[in-house]
Tab-separated table of C-alpha atoms in Angstrom:
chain	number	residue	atom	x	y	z
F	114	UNK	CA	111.009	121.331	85.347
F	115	UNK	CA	108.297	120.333	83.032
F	116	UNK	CA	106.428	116.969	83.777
F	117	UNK	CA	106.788	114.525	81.228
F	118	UNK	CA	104.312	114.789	78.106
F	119	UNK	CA	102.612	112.156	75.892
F	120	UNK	CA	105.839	112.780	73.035
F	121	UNK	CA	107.924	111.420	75.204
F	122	UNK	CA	106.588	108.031	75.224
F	123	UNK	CA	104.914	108.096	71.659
F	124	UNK	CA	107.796	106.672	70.066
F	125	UNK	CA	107.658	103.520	72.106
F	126	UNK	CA	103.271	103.414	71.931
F	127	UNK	CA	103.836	103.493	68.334
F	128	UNK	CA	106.299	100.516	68.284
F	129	UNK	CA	103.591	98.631	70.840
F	130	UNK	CA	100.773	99.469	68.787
F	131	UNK	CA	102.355	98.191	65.373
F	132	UNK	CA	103.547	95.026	67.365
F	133	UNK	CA	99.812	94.594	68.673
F	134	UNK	CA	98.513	94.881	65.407
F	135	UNK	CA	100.779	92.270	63.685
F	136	UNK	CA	100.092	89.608	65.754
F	137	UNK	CA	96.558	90.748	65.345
F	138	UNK	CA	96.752	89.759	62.202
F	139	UNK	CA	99.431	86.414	62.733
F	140	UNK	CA	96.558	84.619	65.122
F	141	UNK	CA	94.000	84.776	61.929
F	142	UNK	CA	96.735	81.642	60.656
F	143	UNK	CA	97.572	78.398	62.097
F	144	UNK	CA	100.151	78.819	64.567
F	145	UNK	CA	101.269	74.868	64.707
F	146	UNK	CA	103.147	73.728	67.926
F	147	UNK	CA	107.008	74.635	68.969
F	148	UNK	CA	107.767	71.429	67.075
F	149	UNK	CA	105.770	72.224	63.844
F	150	UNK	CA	105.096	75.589	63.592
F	151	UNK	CA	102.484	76.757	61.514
F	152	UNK	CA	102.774	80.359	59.035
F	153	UNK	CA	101.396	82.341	61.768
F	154	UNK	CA	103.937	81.151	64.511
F	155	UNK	CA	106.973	83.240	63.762
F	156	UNK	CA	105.055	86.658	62.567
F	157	UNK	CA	103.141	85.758	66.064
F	158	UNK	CA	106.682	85.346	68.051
F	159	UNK	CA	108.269	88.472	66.111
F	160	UNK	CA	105.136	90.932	66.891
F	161	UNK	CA	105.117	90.286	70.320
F	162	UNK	CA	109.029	90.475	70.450
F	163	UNK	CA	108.420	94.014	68.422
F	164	UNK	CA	105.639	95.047	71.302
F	165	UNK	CA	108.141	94.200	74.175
F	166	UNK	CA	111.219	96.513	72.419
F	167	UNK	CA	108.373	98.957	72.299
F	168	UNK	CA	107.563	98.555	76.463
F	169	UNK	CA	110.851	98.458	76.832
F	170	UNK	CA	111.462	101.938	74.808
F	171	UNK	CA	108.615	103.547	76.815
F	172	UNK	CA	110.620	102.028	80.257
F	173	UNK	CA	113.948	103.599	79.035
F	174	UNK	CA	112.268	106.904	78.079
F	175	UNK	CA	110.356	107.207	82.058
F	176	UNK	CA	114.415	106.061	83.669
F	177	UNK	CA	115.882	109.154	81.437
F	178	UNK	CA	113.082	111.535	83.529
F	179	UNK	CA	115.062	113.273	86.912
F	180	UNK	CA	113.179	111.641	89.761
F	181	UNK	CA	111.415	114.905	90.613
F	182	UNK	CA	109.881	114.847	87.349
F	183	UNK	CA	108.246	111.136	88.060
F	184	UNK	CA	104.641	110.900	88.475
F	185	UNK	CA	104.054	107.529	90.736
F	186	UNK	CA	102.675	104.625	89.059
F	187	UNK	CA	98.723	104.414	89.763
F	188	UNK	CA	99.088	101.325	90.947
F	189	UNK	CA	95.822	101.478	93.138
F	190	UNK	CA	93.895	102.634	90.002
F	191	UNK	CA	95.069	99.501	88.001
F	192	UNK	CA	94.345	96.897	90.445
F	193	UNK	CA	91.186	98.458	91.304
F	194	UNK	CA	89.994	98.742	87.625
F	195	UNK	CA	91.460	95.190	86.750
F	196	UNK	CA	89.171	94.092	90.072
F	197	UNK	CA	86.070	95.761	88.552
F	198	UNK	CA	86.619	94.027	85.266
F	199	UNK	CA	86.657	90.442	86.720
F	200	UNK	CA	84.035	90.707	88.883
F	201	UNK	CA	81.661	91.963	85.981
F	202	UNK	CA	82.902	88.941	83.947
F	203	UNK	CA	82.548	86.295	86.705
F	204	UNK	CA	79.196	87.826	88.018
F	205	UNK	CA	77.147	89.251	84.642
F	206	UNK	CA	75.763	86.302	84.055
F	207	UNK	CA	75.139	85.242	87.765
F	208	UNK	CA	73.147	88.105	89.161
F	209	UNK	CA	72.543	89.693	86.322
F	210	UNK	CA	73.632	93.048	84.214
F	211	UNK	CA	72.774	95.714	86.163
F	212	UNK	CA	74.063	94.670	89.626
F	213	UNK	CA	77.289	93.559	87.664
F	214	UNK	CA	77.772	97.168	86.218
F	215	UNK	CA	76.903	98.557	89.718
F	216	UNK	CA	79.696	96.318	90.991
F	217	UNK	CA	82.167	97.556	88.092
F	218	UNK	CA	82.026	100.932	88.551
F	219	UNK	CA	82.101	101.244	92.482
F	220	UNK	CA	85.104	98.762	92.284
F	221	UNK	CA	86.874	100.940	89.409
F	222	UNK	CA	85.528	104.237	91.073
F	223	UNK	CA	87.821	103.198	94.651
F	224	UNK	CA	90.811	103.278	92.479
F	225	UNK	CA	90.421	107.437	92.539
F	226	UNK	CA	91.014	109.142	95.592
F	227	UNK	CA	88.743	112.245	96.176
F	228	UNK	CA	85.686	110.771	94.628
F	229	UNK	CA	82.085	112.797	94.875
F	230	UNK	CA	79.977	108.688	95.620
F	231	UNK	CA	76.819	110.825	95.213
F	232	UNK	CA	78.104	111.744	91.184
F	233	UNK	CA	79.674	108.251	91.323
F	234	UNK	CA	76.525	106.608	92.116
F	235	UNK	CA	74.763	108.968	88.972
F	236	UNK	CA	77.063	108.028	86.716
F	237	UNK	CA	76.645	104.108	87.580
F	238	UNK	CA	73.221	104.390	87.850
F	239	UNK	CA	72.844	105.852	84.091
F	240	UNK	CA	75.915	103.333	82.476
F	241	UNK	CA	73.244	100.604	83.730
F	242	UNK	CA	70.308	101.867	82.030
F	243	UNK	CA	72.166	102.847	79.012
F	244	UNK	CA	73.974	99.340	79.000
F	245	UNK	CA	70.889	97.677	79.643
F	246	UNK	CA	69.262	99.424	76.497
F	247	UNK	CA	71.527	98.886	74.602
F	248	UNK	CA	72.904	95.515	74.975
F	249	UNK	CA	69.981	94.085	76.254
F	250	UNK	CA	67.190	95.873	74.343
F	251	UNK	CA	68.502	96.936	71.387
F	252	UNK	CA	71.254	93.966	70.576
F	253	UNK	CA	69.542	91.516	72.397
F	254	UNK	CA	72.236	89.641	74.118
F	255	UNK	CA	71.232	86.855	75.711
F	256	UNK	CA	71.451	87.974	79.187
F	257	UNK	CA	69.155	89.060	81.770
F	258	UNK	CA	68.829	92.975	83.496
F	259	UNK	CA	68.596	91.063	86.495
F	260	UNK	CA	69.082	87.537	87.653
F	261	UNK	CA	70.724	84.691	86.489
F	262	UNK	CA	70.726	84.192	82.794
């Protein structure tokens, strides 16, 4: 048996995707309270209620795979990638951008099993430098390469 392709699921993206970009566009109005709501309360409400029927298409359409077709979630890879995300947020600003990048992609990079650390460490070592000239440099956000800003 085949393992399950991209079509299968595109239906579903598609539904997320227009949901996501409705209530893109509802949070650009005032959204009021539950008591008074606003014009962009109920476009808000139905585009994420359009997004969850499309999660919910995409759930339906992995259940109708045999279980021998199922790939495992990559649970690991999620957390691991979430992880690296947070700690560059909490800590960019705090030590600074390069040790904050270093930190993101060794945390992201222990989601992935068979990893080559010496490549991993190249690759981290040139998303600093390029993140550094560009952000830093070029942009000039107002943090520093190193140290707190």
């Amino acid at each position: 048996m085949p393992k399950p392709s991209l079509t299968r699921y595109l239906p579903g993206l598609t539904v997320v995707a227009f949901g996501l970009a409705m209530a893109s566009v509802a949070v650009t109005y005032p959204l009021g309270s539950l008591l008074r709501p606003g014009p962009g309360f109920f476009p808000l409400v139905i585009a994420l209620i359009l997004a969850a029927l499309g999660v919910g298409v995409m759930v339906e359409a992995r259940a109708a795979l045999p279980p021998e077709d199922r790939e495992p979630f990559a649970w690991r890879a999620v957390l691991c990638t979430s992880a690296g995300i947070l700690l560059f947020a909490f800590l960019v600003e705090r030590i600074g951008y390069v040790p904050a990048s270093l930190l993101l992609i060794g945390t992201a990079a222990l989601g992935e099993r068979d990893n080559d650390w010496i490549m991993m460490a190249v690759v981290a070592a040139f998303m600093a430098f390029f993140g550094t000239a560009v952000f830093i440099w070029g942009l000039g956000l107002p943090i520093r390469a190193f140290g707190a800003s």
